[in-house]
CSV table of C-alpha atoms in Angstrom, one decimal:
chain,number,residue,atom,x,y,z
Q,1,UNK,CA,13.5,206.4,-62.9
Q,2,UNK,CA,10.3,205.0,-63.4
Q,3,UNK,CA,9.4,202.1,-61.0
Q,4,UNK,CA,8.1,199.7,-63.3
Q,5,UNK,CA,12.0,200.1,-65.8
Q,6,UNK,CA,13.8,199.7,-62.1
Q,7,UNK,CA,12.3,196.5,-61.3
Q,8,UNK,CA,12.7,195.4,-65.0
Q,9,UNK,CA,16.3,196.0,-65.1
Q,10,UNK,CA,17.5,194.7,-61.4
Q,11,UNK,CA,15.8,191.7,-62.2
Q,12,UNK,CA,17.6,191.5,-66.0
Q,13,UNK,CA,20.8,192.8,-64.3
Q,14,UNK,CA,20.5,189.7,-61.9
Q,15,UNK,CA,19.4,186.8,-64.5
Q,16,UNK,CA,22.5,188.1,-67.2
Q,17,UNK,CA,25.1,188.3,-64.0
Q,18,UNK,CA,24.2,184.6,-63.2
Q,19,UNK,CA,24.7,183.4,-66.6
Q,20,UNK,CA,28.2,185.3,-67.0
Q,21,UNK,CA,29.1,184.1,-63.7
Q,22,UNK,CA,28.1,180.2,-64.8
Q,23,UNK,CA,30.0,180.4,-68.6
Q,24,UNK,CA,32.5,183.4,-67.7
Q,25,UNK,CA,34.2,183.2,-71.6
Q,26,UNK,CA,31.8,181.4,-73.3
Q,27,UNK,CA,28.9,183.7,-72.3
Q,28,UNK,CA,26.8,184.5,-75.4
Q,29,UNK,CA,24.5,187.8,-75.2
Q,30,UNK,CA,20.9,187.1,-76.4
Q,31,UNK,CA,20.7,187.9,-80.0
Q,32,UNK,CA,17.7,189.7,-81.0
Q,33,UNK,CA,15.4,187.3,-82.8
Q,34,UNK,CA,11.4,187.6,-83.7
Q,35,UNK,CA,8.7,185.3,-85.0
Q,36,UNK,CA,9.4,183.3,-88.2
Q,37,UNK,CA,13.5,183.1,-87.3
Q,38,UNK,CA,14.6,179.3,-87.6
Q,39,UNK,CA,17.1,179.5,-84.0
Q,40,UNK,CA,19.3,177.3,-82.3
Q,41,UNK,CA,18.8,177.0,-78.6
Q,42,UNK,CA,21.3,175.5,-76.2
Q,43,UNK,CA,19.7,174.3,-73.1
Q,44,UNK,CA,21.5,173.3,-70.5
Q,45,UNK,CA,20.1,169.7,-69.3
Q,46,UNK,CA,21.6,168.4,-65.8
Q,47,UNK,CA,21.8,164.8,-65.5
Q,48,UNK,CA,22.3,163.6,-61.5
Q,49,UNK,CA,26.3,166.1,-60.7
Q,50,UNK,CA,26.7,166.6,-64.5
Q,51,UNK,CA,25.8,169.2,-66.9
Q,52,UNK,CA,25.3,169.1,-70.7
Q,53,UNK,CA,24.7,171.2,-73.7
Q,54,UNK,CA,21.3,169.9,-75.6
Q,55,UNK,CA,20.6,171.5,-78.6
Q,56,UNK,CA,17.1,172.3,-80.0
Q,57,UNK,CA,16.5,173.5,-83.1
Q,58,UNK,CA,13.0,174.8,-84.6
Q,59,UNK,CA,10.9,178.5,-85.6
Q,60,UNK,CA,10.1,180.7,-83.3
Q,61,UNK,CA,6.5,180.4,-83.7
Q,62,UNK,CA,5.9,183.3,-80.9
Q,63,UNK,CA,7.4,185.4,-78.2
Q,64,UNK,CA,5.4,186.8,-75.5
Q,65,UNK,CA,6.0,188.5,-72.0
Q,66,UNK,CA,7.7,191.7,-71.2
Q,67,UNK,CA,10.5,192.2,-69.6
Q,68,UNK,CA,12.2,189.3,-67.3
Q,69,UNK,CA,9.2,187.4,-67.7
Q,70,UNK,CA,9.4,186.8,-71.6
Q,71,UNK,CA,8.8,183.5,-73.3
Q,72,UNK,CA,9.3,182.1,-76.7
Q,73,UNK,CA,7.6,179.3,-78.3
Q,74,UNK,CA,9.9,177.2,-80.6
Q,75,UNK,CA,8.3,174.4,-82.8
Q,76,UNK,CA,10.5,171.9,-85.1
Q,77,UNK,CA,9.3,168.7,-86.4
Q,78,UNK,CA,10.8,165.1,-84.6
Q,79,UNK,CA,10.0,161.9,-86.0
Q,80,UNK,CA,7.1,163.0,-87.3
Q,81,UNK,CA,5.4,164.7,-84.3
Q,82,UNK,CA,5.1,168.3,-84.1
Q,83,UNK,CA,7.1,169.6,-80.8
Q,84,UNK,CA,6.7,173.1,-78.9
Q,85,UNK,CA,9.3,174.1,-76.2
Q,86,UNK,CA,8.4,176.8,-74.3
Q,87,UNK,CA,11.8,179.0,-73.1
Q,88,UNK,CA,11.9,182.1,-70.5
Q,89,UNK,CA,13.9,184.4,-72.7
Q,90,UNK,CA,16.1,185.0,-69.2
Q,91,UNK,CA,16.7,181.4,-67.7
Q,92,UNK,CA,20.0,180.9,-66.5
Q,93,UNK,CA,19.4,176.9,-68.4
Q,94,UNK,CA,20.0,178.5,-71.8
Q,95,UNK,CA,23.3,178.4,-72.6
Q,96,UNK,CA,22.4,180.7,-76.1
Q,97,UNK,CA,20.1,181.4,-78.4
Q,98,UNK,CA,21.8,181.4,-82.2
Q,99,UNK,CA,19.4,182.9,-85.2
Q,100,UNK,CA,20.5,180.1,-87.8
Q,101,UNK,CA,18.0,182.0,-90.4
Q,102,UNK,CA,16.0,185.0,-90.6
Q,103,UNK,CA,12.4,184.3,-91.3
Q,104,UNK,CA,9.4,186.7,-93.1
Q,105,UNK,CA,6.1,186.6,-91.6
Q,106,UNK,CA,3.4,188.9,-91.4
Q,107,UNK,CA,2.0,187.6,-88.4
Q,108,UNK,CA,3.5,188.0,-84.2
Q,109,UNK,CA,1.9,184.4,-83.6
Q,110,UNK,CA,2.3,181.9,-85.6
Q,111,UNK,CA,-0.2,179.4,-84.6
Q,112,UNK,CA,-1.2,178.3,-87.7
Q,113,UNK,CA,2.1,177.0,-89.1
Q,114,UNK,CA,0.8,174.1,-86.8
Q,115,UNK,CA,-1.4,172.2,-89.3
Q,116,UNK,CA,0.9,172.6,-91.9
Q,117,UNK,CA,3.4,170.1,-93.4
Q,118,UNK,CA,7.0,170.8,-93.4
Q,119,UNK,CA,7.3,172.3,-96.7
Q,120,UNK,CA,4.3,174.1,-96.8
Q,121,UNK,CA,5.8,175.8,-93.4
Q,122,UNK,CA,9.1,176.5,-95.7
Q,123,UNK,CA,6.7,178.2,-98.1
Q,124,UNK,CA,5.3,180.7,-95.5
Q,125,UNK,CA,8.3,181.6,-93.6
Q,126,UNK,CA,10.6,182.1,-96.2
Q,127,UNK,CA,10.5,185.3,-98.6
M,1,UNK,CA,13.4,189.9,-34.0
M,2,UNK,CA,16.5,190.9,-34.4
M,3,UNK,CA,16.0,193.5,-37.7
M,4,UNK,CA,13.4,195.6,-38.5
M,5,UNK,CA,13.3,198.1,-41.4
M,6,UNK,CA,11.0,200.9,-42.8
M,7,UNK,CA,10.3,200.2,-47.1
M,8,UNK,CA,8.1,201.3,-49.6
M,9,UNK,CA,6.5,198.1,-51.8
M,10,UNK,CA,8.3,199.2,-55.6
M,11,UNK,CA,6.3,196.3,-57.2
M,12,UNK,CA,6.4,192.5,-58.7
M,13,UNK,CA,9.0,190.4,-61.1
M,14,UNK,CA,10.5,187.2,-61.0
M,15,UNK,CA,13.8,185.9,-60.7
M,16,UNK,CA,15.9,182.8,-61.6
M,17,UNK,CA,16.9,180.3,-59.1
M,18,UNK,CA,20.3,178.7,-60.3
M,19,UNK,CA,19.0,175.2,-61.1
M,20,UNK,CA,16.5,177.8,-63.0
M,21,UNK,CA,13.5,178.0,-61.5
M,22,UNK,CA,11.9,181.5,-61.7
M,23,UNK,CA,10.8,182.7,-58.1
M,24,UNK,CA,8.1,185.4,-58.7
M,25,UNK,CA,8.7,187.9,-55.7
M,26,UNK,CA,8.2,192.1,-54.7
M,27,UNK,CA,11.2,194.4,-55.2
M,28,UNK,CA,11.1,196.5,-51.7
M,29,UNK,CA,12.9,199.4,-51.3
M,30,UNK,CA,14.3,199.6,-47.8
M,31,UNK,CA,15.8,202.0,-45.5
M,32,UNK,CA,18.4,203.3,-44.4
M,33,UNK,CA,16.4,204.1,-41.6
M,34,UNK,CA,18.5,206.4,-38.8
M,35,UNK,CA,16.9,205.7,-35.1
M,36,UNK,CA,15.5,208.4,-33.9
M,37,UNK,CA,14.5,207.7,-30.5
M,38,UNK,CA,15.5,204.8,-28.5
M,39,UNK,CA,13.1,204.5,-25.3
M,40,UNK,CA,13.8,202.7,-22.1
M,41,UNK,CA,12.0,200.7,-19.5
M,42,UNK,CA,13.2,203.8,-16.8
M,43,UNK,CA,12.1,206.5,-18.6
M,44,UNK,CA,9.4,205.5,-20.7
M,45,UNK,CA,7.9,202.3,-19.2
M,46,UNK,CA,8.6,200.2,-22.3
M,47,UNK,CA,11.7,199.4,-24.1
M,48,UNK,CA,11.9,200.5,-27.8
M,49,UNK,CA,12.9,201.8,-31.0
M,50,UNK,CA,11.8,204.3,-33.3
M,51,UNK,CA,13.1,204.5,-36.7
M,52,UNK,CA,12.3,206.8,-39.5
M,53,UNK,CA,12.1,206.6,-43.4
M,54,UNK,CA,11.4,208.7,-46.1
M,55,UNK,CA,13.1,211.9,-46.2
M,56,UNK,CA,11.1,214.5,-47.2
M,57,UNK,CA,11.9,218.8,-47.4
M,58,UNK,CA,11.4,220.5,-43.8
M,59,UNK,CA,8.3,222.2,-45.2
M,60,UNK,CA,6.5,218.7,-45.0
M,61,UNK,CA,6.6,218.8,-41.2
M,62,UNK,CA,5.4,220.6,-38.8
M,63,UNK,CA,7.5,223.0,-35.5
M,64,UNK,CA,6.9,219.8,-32.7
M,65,UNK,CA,8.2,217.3,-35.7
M,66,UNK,CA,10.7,218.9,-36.6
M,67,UNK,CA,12.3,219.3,-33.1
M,68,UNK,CA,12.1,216.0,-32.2
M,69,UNK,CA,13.9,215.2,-35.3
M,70,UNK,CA,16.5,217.7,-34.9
M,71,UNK,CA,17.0,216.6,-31.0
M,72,UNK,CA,18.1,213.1,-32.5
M,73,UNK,CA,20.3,215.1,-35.1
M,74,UNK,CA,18.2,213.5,-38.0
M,75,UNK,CA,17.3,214.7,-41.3
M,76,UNK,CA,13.5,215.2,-41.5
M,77,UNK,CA,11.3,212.3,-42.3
M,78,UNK,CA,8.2,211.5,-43.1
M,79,UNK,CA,7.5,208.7,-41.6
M,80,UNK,CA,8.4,207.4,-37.8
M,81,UNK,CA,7.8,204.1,-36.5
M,82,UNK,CA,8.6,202.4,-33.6
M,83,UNK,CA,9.9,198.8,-32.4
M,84,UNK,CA,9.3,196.8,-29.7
M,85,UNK,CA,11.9,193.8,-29.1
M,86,UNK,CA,15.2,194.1,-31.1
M,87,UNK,CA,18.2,192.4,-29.8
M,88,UNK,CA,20.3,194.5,-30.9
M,89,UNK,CA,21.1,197.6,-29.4
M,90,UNK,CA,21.1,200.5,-30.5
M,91,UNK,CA,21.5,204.0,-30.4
M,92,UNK,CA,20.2,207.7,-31.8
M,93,UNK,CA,21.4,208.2,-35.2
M,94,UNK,CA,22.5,204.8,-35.8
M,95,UNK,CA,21.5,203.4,-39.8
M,96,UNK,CA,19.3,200.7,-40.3
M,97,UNK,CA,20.1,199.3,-43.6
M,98,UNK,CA,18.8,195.9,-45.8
M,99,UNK,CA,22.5,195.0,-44.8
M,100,UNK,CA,20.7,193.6,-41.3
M,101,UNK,CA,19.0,190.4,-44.1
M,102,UNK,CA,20.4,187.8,-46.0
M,103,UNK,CA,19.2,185.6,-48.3
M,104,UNK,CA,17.1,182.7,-47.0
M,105,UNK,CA,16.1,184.8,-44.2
M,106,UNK,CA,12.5,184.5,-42.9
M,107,UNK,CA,11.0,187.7,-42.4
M,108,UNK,CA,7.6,189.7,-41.9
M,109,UNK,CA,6.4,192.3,-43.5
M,110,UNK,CA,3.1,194.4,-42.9
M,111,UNK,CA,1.2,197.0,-44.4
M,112,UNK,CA,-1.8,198.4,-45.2
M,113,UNK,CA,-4.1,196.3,-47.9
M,114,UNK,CA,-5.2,197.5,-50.9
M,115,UNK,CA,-9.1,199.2,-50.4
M,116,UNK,CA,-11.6,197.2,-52.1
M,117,UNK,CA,-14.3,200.0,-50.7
M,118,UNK,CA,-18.1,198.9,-49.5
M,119,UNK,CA,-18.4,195.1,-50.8
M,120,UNK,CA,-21.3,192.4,-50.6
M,121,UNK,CA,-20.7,188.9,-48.8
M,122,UNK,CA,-19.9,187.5,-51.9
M,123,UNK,CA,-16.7,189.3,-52.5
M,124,UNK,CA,-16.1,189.9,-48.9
M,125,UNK,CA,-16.3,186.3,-47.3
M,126,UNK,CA,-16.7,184.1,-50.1
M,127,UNK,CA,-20.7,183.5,-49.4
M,128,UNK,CA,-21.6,181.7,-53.2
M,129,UNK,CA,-24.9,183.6,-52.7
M,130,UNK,CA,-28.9,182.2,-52.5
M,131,UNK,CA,-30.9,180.2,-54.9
M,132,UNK,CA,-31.2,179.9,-58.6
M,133,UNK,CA,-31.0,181.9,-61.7
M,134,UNK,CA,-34.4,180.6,-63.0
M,135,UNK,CA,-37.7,179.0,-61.4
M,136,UNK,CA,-39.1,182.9,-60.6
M,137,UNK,CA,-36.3,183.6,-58.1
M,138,UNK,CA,-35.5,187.0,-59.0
M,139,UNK,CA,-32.3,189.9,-57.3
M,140,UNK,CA,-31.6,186.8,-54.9
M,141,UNK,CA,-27.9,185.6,-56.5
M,142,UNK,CA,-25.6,187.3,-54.3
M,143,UNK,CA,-27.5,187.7,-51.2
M,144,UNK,CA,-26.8,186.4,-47.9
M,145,UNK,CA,-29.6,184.8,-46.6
M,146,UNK,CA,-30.9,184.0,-43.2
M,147,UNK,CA,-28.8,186.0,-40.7
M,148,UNK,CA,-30.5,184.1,-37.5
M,149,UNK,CA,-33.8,183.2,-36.2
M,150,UNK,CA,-36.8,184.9,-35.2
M,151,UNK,CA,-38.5,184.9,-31.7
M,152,UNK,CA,-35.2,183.1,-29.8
M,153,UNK,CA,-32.8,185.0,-29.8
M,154,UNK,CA,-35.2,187.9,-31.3
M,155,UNK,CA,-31.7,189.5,-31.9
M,156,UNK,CA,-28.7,189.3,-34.4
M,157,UNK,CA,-25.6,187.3,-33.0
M,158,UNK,CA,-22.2,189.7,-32.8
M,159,UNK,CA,-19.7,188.7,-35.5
M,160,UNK,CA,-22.4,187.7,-38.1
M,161,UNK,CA,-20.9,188.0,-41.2
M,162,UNK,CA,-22.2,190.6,-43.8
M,163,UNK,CA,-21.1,193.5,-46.2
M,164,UNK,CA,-19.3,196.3,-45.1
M,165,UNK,CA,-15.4,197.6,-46.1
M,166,UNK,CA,-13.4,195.0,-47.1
M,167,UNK,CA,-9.7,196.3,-47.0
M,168,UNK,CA,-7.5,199.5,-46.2
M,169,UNK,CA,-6.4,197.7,-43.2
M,170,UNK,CA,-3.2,196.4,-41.7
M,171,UNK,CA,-2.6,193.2,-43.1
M,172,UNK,CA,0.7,190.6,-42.2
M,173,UNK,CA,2.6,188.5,-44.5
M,174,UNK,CA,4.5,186.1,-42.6
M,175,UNK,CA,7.6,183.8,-42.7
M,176,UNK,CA,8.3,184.8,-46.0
M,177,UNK,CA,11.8,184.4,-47.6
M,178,UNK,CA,14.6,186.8,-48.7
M,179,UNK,CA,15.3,186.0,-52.2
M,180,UNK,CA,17.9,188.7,-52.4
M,181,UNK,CA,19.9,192.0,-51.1
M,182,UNK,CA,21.4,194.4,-52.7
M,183,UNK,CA,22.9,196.6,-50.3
M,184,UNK,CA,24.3,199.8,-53.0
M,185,UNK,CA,20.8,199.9,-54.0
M,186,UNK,CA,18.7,199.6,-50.7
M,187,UNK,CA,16.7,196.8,-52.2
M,188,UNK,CA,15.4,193.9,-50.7
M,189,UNK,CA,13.5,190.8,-53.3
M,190,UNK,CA,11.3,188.7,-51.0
M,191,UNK,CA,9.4,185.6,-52.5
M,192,UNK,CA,5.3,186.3,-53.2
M,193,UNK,CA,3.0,189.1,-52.6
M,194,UNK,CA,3.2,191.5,-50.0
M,195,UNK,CA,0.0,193.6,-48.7
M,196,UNK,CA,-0.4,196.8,-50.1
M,197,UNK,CA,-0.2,198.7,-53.4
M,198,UNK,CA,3.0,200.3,-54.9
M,199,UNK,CA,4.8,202.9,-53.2
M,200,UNK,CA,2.7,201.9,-50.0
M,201,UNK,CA,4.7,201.6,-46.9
M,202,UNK,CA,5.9,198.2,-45.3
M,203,UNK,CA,7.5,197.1,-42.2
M,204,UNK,CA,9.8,194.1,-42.4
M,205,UNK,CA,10.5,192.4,-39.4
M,206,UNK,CA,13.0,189.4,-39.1
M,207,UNK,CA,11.5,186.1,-37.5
C-alpha cells in the first residue's frame, strides 16, 4: 500500500473509532457535502464536567485539506454580523454534520458570498 | 533505557486528542526486531544487544552475514544494530515489538537528517549576511564577513563557522511523546518531527 494512503487511513481509522466510541448509537457518519450546501453542524461545547450539543448552522463557503487534516469554512449571518467557523472535518467535537440543502455553485471557494447581503447570497447559491 | 527498537520513518499526519485537540506527529513503523546477538562483559568486554530489522531475500547479504544470522537462527536482515544499556534481559531470537511503548511514554529517536548538500553561512548557521542592497555594495548579501584578524593571530581560529555540508548526519530527537501503539500493525505515532526523510531508518530509544 502506498505510504502516503497508510498514514491517511490509520489516522481516519483512529479519529472515526473515537467518535463511535464517545456516541456508540447515536454515531452519525460524515455525509458527503461540498461548497454552496447550507449544513447543520453539531459541535460539541464542554462547559466545566458537562457536555452539550451546540448547533451551528450556515454555507459551506469552502473545504480545504486532504485527508485527516481537512477543514471546512461555514459562514451564516448572526445579528447582523457575518460569522466564519472554521471545523476539522475529523474532530472528535463534532457530534454531525447534516446537509439541510444542497447548494449550486460554480466556484470551490466561496469568498465572495462575503460582501453580499443575505438574499443576494440566496440568489447565487440556489439554482 | 529500558526499550529500544529498529523503524523506518513512514511519514507525517495529525491526530485528535479527546478534548479535540489535533496533535500533528510521524507514523513509525517499528520492529519486530529478533536479537541477534546478545554480547557480555566476559566475552566481549562490553555488555549489549544487537537487534535487527528489515528483512530482506538472502541474495541481499553476503556468506559472513549470512552466517552470523543463521548462528542466531534469524531470518536475514538488512539492517543490525546494536544496544548498549537495556534493563531488560534478553536473549538470541527473542522479538522486540512497539508492544515494549505505551502511550505517554518519553522516548528518543535518531536518524540520519535529511542532506541539504554544500550550503553558505546563511542557510547553514543562520549568518543574515554583510551590508546593503544599494550604496555600490555589490555580490556582498550573503557573505560572511571578517573570519578573524590579521597580523595576531596571523591564523584562522578552529571552529570558525563557515560553509560546508549541512546535513546527512546523525541527528537526535529527544524526550518526545508516544501518542499511540498499535501493536497488529507495528506502528508507533510520536508527537513532532523526527530526523530523516521517509522510509529512512530510526532508532527509538525509551528515556
Amino acid at each position: 500500500m502506498n505510504t502516503m494512503t497508510l498514514i491517511d487511513s490509520l489516522a481516519k481509522e483512529r479519529a472515526i473509532e473515537a467518535r463511535k466510541q464517545k456516541d456508540g448509537e447515536n454515531f452519525v457518519e460524515i455525509p458527503s457535502f461540498k461548497s454552496g450546501d447550507t449544513v447543520n453542524v453539531a459541535v460539541r461545547v464542554v462547559e466545566g464536567e458537562k457536555e452539550r450539543i451546540q448547533n451551528y448552522k450556515g454555507i459551506v463557503i469552502s473545504r480545504r485539506g486532504c485527508g485527516i487534516n481537512q477543514t471546512f469554512t461555514v459562514r451564516k449571518i448572526s445579528n447582523g454580523v457575518g460569522v466564519e467557523r472554521i471545523f476539522p472535518l475529523y474532530s472528535p467535537m463534532l457530534q454531525s454534520i447534516e446537509v439541510l440543502r444542497e447548494g449550486s455553485v460554480r466556484r470551490a471557494k466561496l469568498y465572495y458570498l462575503r460582501g453580499m447581503s443575505e438574499r443576494k447570497i440566496r440568489q447565487k447559491i440556489t439554482k | 533505557m529500558n526499550a529500544a527498537i529498529l523503524g523506518k520513518k513512514i511519514g507525517m499526519t495529525s491526530i485528535f486528542t479527546e478534548d479535540g485537540l489535533q496533535i500533528p506527529c510521524t507514523v513509525i513503523l517499528a520492529g519486530p526486531c529478533p536479537v541477534t546477538q546478545v554480547k557480555t562483559m566476559d566475552n566481549d568486554g562490553y555488555a549489549a544487544v544487537q537487534i535487527g530489522y528489515d528483512e530482506v531475500s538472502e541474495k541481499a547479504l553476503n556468506k559472513p552475514e549470512m552466517g552470523h544470522l543463521k548462528k542466531a537462527g534469524v531470518s536475514p536482515m538488512r539492517t543490525l544494530k546494536e544496544f548498549r544499556g537495556l534493563e531488560k534481559e534478553l536473549n538470541i531470537g527473542d522479538q522486540l515489538t512497539v508492544e515494549q511503548f505505551t502511550i505517554g511514554d518519553k522516548v528518543r529517536v535518531s536518524g540520519t537528517g535529511k542532506g541539504r548538500g554544500f550550503q553558505g553561512v546563511v542557510k547553514r548557521h543562520h549568518f543574515r549576511g554583510v551590508g546593503m542592497a544599494t550604496h555600490g555594495q555589490s555580490d556582498r548579501q550573503r557573505h560572511p564577513g571578517s573570519i578573524g584578524s590579521s597580523s595576531y593571530p596571523s591564523r584562522v581560529y578552529k571552529g570558525i563557522r563557515m560553509a560546508g555540508q549541512m546535513g546527512n548526519k546523525r541527528v537526535s530527537v529527544r524526550n518526545i511523546e508516544v501518542v499511540d501503539v498499535m501493536p497488529d500493525k507495528n506502528i508507533l505515532f510520536v508527537k513532532g518531527g523526527i530526523p530523516g526523510c521517509n522510509n529512512s531508518l530510526v532508532e527509538i530509544i525509551k528515556l
